[in-house]
Coordinates of C-alpha atoms and ligand atoms in Angstrom, one line a residue:
X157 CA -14.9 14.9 -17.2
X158 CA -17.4 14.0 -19.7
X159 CA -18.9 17.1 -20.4
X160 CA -22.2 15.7 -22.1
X161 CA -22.9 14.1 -18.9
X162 CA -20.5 16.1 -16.4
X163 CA -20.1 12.2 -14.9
X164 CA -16.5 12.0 -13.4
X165 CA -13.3 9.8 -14.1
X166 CA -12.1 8.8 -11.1
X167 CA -8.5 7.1 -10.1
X168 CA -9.1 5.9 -6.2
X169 CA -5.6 5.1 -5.0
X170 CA -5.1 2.3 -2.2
X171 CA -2.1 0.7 -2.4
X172 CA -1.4 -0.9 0.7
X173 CA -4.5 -1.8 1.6
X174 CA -6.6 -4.2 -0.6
X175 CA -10.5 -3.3 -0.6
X176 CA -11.2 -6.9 -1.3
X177 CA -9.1 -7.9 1.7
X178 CA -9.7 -9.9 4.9
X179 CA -11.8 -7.4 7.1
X180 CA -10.6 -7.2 10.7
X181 CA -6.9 -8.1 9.7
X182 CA -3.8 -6.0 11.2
X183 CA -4.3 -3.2 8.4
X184 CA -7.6 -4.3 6.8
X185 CA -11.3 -2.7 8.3
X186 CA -13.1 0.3 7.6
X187 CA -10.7 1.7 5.1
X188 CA -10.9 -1.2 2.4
X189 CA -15.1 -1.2 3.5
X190 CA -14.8 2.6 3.0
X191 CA -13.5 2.6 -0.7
X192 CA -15.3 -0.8 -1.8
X193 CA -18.8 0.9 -1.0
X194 CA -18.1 4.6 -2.0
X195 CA -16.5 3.1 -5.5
X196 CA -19.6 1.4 -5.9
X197 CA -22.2 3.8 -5.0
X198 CA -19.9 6.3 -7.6
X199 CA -20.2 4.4 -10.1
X200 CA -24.4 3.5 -9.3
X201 CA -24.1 7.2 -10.0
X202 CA -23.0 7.4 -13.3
X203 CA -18.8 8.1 -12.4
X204 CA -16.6 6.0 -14.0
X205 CA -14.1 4.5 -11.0
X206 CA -11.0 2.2 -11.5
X207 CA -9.2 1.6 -7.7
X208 CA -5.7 1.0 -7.7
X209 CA -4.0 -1.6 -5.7
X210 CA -0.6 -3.4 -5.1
X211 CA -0.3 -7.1 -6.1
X212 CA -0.4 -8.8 -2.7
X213 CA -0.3 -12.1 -4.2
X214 CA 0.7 -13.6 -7.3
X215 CA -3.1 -15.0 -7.6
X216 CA -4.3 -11.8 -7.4
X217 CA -6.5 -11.6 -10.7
X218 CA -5.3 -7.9 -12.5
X219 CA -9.1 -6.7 -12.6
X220 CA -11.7 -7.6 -9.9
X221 CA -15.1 -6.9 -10.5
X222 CA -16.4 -4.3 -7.3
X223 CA -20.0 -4.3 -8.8
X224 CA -21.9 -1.7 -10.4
X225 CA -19.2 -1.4 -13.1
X226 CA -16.2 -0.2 -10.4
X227 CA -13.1 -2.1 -10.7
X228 CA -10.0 -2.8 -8.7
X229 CA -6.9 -3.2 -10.7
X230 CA -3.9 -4.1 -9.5
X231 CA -0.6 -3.2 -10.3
X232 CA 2.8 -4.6 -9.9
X233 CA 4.9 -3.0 -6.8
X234 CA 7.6 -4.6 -5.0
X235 CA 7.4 -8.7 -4.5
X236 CA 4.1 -10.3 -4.6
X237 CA 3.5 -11.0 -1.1
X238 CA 2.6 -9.1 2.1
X239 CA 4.9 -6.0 2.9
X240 CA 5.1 -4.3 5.8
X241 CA 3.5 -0.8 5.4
X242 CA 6.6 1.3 6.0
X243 CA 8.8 -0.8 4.1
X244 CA 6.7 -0.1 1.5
X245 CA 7.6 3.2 1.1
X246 CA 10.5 2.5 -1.2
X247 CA 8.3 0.7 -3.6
X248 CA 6.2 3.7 -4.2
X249 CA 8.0 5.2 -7.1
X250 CA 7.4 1.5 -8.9
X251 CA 3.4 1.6 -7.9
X252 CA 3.2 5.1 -9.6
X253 CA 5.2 3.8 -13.2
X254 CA 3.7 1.2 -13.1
X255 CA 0.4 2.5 -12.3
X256 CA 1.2 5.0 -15.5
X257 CA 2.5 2.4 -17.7
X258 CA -1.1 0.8 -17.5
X259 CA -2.8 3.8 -17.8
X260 CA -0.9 4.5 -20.8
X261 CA -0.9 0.5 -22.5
X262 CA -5.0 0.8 -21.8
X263 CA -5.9 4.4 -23.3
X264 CA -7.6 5.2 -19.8
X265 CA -7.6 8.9 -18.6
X266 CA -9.0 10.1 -15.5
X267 CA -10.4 13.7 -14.3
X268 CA -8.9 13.5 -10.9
X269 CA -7.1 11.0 -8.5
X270 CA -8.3 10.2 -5.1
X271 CA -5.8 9.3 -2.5
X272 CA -6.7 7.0 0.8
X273 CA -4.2 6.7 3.1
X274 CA -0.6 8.2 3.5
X275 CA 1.0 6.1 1.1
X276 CA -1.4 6.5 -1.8
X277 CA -1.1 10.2 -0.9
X278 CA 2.7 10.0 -1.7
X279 CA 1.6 8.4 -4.9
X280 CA -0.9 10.4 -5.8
X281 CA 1.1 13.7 -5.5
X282 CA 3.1 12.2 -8.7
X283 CA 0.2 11.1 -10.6
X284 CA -1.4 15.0 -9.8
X285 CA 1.7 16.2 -11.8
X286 CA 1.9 14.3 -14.7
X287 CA -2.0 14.0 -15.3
X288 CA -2.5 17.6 -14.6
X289 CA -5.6 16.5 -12.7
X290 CA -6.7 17.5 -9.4
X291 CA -5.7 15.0 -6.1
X292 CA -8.2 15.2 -3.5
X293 CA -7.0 13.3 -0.2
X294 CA -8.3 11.3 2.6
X295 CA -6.3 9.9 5.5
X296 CA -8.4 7.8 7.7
X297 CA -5.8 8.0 10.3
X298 CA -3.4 10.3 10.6
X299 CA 0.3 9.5 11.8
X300 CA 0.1 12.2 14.4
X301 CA -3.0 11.8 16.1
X302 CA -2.0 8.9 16.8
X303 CA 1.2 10.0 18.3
X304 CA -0.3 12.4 20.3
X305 CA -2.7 9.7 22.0
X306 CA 0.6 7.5 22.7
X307 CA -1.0 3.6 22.9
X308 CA 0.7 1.2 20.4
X309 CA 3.3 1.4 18.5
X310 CA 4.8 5.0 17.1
X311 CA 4.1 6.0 13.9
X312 CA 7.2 7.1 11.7
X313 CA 8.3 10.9 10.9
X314 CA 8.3 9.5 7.4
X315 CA 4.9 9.4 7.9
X316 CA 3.9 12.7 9.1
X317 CA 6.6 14.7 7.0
X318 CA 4.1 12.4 3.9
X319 CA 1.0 13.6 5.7
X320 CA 2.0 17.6 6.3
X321 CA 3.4 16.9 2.7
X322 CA -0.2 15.7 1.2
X323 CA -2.1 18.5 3.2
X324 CA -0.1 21.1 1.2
X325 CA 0.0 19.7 -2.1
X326 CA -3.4 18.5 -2.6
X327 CA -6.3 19.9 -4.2
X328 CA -9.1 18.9 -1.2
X329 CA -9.0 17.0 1.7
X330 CA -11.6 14.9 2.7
X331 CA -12.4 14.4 6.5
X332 CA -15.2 12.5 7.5
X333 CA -15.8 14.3 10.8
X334 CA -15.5 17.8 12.1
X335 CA -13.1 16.7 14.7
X336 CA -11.3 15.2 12.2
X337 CA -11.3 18.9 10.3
X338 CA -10.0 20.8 13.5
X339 CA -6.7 18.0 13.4
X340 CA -5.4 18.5 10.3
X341 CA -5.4 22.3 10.8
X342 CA -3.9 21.9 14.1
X343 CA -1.7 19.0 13.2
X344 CA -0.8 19.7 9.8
X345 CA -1.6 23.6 9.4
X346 CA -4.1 23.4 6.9
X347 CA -6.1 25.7 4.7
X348 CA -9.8 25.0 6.3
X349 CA -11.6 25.8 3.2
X350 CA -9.1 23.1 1.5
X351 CA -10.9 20.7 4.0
X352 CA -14.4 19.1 3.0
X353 CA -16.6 17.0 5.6
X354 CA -18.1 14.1 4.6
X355 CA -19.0 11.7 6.7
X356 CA -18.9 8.0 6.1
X357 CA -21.6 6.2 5.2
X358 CA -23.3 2.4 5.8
X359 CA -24.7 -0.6 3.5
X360 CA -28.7 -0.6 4.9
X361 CA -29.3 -3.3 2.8
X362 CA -27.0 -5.8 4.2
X363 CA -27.3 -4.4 7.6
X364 CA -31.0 -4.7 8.6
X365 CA -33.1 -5.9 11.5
X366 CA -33.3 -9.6 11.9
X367 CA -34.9 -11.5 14.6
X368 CA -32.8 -11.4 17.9
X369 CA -33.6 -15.9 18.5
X370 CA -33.6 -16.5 15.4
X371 CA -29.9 -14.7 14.5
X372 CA -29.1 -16.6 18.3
X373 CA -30.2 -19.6 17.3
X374 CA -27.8 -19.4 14.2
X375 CA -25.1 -18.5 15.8
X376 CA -25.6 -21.7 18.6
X377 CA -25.5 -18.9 21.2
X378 CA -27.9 -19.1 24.3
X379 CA -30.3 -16.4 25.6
X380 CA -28.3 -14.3 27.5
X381 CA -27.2 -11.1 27.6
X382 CA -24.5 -10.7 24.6
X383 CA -22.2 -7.9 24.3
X384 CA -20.7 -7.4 20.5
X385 CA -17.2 -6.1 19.8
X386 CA -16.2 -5.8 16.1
X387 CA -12.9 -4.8 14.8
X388 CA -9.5 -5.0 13.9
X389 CA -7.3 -6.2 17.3
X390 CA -5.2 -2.9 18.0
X391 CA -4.0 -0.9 20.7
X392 CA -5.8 1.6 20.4
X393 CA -9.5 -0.1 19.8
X394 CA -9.4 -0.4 24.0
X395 CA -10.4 -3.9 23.8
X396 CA -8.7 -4.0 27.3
X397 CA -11.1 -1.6 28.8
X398 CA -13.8 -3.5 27.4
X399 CA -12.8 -6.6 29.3
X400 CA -12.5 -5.1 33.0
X401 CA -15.9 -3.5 32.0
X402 CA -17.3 -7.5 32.0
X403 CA -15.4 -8.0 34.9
X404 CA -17.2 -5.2 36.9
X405 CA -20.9 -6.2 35.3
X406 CA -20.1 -10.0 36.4
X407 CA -22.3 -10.0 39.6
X408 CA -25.0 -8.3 38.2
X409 CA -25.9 -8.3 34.8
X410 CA -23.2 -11.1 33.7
X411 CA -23.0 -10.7 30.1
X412 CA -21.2 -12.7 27.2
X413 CA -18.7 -10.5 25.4
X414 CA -17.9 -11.6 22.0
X415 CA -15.1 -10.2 20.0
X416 CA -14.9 -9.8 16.4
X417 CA -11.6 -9.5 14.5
X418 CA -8.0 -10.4 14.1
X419 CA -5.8 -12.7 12.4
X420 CA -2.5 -14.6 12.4
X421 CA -0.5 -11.5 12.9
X422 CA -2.2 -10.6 15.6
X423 CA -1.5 -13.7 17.7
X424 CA 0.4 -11.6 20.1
X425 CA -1.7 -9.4 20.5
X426 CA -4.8 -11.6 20.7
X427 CA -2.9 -14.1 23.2
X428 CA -2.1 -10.7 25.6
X429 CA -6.3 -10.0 25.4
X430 CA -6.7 -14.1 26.2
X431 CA -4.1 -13.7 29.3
X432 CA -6.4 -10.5 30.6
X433 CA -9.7 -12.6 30.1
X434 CA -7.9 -15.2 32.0
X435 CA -6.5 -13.3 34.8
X436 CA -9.9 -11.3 35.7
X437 CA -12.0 -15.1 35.3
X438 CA -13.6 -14.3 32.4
X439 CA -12.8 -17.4 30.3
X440 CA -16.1 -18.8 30.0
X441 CA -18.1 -15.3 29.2
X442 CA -15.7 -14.4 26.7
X443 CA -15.6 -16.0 23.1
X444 CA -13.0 -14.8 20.6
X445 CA -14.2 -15.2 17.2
X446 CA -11.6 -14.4 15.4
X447 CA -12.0 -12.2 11.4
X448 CA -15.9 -12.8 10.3
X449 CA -17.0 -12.0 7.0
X450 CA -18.4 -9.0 6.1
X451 CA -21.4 -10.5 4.9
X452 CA -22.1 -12.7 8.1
X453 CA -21.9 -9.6 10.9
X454 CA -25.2 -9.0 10.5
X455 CA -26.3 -11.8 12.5
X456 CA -23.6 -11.2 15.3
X457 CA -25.4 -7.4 15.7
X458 CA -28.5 -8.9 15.5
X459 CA -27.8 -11.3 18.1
X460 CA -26.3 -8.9 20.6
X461 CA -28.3 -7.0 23.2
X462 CA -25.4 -4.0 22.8
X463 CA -22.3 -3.3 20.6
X464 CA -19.5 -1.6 22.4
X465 CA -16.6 0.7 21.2
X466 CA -14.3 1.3 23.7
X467 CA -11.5 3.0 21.4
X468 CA -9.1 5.3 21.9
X469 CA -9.2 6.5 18.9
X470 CA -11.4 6.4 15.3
X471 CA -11.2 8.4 12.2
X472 CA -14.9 7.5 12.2
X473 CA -16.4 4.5 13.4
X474 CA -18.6 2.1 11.0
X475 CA -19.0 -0.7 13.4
X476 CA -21.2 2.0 15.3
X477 CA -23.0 2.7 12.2
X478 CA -23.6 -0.7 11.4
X479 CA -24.9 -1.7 14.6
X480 CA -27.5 1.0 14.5
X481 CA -28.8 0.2 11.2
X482 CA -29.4 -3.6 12.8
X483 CA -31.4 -2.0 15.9
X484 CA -28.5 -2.7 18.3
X485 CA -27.6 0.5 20.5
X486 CA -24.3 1.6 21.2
X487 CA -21.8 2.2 24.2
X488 CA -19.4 4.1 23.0
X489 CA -16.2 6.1 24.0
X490 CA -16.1 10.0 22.5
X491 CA -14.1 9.0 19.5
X492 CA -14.7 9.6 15.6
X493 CA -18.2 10.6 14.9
X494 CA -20.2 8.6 17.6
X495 CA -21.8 12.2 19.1
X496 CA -23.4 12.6 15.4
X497 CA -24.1 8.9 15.3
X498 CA -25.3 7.9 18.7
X499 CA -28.9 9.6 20.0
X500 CA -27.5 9.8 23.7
X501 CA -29.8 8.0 25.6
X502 CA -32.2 7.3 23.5
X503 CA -30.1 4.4 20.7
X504 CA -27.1 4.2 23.0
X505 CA -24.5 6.7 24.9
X506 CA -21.2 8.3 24.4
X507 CA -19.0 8.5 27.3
X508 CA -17.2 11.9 27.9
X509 CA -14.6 9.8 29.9
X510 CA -13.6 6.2 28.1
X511 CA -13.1 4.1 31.3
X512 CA -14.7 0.6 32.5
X513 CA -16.6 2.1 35.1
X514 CA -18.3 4.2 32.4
X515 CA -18.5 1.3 30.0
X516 CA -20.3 -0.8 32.4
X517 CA -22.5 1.6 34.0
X518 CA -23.9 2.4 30.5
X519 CA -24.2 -1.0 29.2
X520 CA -25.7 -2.0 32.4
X521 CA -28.5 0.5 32.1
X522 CA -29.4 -1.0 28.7
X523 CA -29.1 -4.7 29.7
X524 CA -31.4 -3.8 32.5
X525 CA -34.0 -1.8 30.4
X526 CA -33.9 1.2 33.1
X527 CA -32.8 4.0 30.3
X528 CA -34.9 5.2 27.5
X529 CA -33.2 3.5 24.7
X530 CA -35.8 3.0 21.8
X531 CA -37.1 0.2 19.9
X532 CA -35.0 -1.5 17.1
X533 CA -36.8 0.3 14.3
X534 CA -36.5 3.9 15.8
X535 CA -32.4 2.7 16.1
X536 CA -32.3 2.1 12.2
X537 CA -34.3 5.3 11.4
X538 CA -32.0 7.4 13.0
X539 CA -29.3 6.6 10.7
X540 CA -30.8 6.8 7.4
X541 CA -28.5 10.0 6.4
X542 CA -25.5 8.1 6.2
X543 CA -27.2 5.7 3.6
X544 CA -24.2 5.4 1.0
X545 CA -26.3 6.9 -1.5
X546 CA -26.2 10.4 0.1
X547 CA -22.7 9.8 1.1
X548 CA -21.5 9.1 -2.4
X549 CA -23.7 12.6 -3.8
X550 CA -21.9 14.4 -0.7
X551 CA -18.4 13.5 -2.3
X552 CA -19.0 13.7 -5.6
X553 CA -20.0 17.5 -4.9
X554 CA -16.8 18.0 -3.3
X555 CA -14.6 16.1 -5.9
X556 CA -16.1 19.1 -8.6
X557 CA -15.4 21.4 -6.7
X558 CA -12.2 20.4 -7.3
X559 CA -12.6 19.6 -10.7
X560 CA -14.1 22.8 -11.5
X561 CA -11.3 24.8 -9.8
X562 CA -8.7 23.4 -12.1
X563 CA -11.2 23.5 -15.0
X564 CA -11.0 27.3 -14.8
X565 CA -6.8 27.8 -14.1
X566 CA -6.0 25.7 -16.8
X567 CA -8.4 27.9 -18.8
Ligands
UDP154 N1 -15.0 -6.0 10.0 C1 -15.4 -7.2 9.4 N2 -15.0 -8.4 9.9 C2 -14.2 -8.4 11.0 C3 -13.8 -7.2 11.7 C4 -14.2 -6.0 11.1 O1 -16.1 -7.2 8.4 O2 -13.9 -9.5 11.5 C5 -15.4 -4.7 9.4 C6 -16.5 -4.0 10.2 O3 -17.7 -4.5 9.9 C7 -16.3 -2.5 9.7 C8 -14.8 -2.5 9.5 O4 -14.3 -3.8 9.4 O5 -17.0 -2.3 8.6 C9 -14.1 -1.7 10.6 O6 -14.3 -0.4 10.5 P1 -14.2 0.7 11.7 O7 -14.4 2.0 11.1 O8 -15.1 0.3 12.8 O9 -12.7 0.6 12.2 P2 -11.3 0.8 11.4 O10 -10.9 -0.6 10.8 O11 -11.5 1.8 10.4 O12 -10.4 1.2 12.5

């Protein structure tokens, strides 16, 4: 740490996942969003922060600029091309020389390292040792949670034994809800004072309230009822449930759904959703979009009348977030932090039980006006917490906690 201006040095690790990466591919969404904001809010701050990354692609400029003086750098690791996540296990050991061999050839030290992810974890734990720095974890989504919920495929004991591994080892562990908390004690058998929550946070500046025609007329969509889903197509995001939620709404309220997200290795995937949408006549009130920049989703929020998350499962849930700060309420299933987020009843609802009855009854009594769901501005208000300014001041106070602990051992 610099200790005239107590400003931190921070190593974010995420190898597998590139922050600068397609959003709303098969492993790319609110991880890489996560890390690209909080890195840049850091540094806004006064931290220093360098995020490590594998080489995905020989193109792949060493340095990228994040903004705001954060950079991602990325470092040699297996072949330069796209590798499966668990077969990327065994190039670990290469991420973390190589990782050390640039530290080294570039005079850079760091106060601590900050792992996202399982695999970075697994890294991290080396680059703990031979800095003699702290390692302060997140997961994002842990191996066996999503075991325990069963839909998609089944995450590897390599995984969890990396996970129960990490929880142990680490410094602090970052969660960014309370429910998250409670499952790596349960899961894992954590310390809970080891465990920090901090929630995520959301870009108000790019997300903001536009004009509903004017966004429509943009996007060539008509004035109708729209219903928004936005995220990466998996299992487990309950894309299904959304569907035979439309179905039921299609005598009454018939909204358009359009879906956000996905790319070429999701084509089965996506062609299972198509065959759904198909066999319940939905065709022409469904419109998959496919991945849409970052930068562009404001418009699709600002053209729907409601955003929908029918998950399973979420570590936390930006799209919610994001919604809100456009003025779009939310139907949502009880998943990640949507009780904190969501005002039930008043800028969307959480559903105790996540089922397409549920789904439709609660996005029909916002189509239809009959709830108390409040203006667009009253939406956005109620989410100016998780501005990524207090986020960022939230986790710097937890990463010196850290760095104070091992301030005074080593002394
Ligand atoms: N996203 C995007 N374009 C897409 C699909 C998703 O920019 O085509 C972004 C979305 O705006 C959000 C993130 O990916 O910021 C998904 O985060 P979330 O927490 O909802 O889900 P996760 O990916 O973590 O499961």
């Amino acid at each position: 740490m610099n200790s005239e201006t107590n400003k931190l040095r921070i190593a974010m690790l995420s190898v597998h996942s590139c922050p600068v990466g397609n959003l709303g591919a098969k492993d790319t969404g609110g991880m890489s969003v996560y890390i690209r904001e909080l890195a840049r809010e850091l540094c806004h701050q006064g931290h220093t922060v360098d995020v490590f990354t594998r080489v995905h692609d020989p193109a792949d400029p060493q340095i990228i600029d994040l903004g705001e003086g954060a950079r991602l750098i990325h470092i040699k690791a297996g072949q330069e091309m796209d590798i499966h996540k668990l077969a990327l296990y065994s190039y670990l050991p290469d991420f973390a020389c190589n990782m050390e061999r640039y530290r080294k050839d570039n005079d850079l030290e760091y106060d601590l390292v900050f792992s996202h992810y399982w695999l970075s974890c697994w890294v991290g734990k080396y680059l703990q040792i031979w800095w003699h720095v702290p390692h302060v974890t997140m997961f994002h989504t842990m191996g066996a949670i999503k075991n325990g919920i069963g839909i998609g495929e089944e995450e590897p004991e390599l995984r969890i034994v990396t996970e129960r591994e990490a929880v142990q080892d680490s410094h602090r562990i970052i969660a960014s809800t309370e429910r998250e908390k409670e499952d790596i004690i349960r899961y894992y058998g954590a310390i809970p004072d080891k465990i920090g929550v901090v929630p995520c946070g959301v870009n108000r500046e790019l997300f903001q309230i536009m004009d509903k025609q004017e966004a429509r007329l943009k996007l060539d969509l008509d004035d109708e009822k729209i219903l928004l889903f936005v995220g990466r197509i998996d299992p487990l995001k309950g894309v299904e449930q959304l569907l035979k939620a439309v179905s039921r709404l299609k005598d009454t309220a018939n909204p358009r759904l359009i879906i956000i997200g996905g790319d070429d290795d999701d084509n089965d995937a996506i062609k299972r959703l198509k065959e759904i949408t198909e066999e319940m006549d939905l065709i022409d009130r469904v419109a998959f979009k496919g991945m849409i920049k970052h930068k562009e989703l404001p418009l699709y929020y600002n053209a729907a009348d409601v955003t929908v998350v029918p998950s399973y499962y979420e570590s936390f849930g930006l799209v919610a977030l994001e919604s809100l700060a456009c003025g779009i309420p939310v139907v949502a299933a009880d998943v990640g932090d949507m009780r904190n987020i969501i005002r039930q009843g008043e800028t969307g609802y959480v559903l105790p039980h996540n089922n397409p009855e549920g789904l439709a009854d609660k996005i029909s009594t916002i189509l239809s006006g009959t709830g108390n769901i409040k203006a667009a501005p009253v939406i956005r208000e109620s989410i100016k917490r998780y501005d990524w300014s207090n986020i960022a001041g939230a986790i710097a106070r937890e990463l010196y906690k850290v760095s104070r602990q091992q301030m005074t051992a080593v002394a």
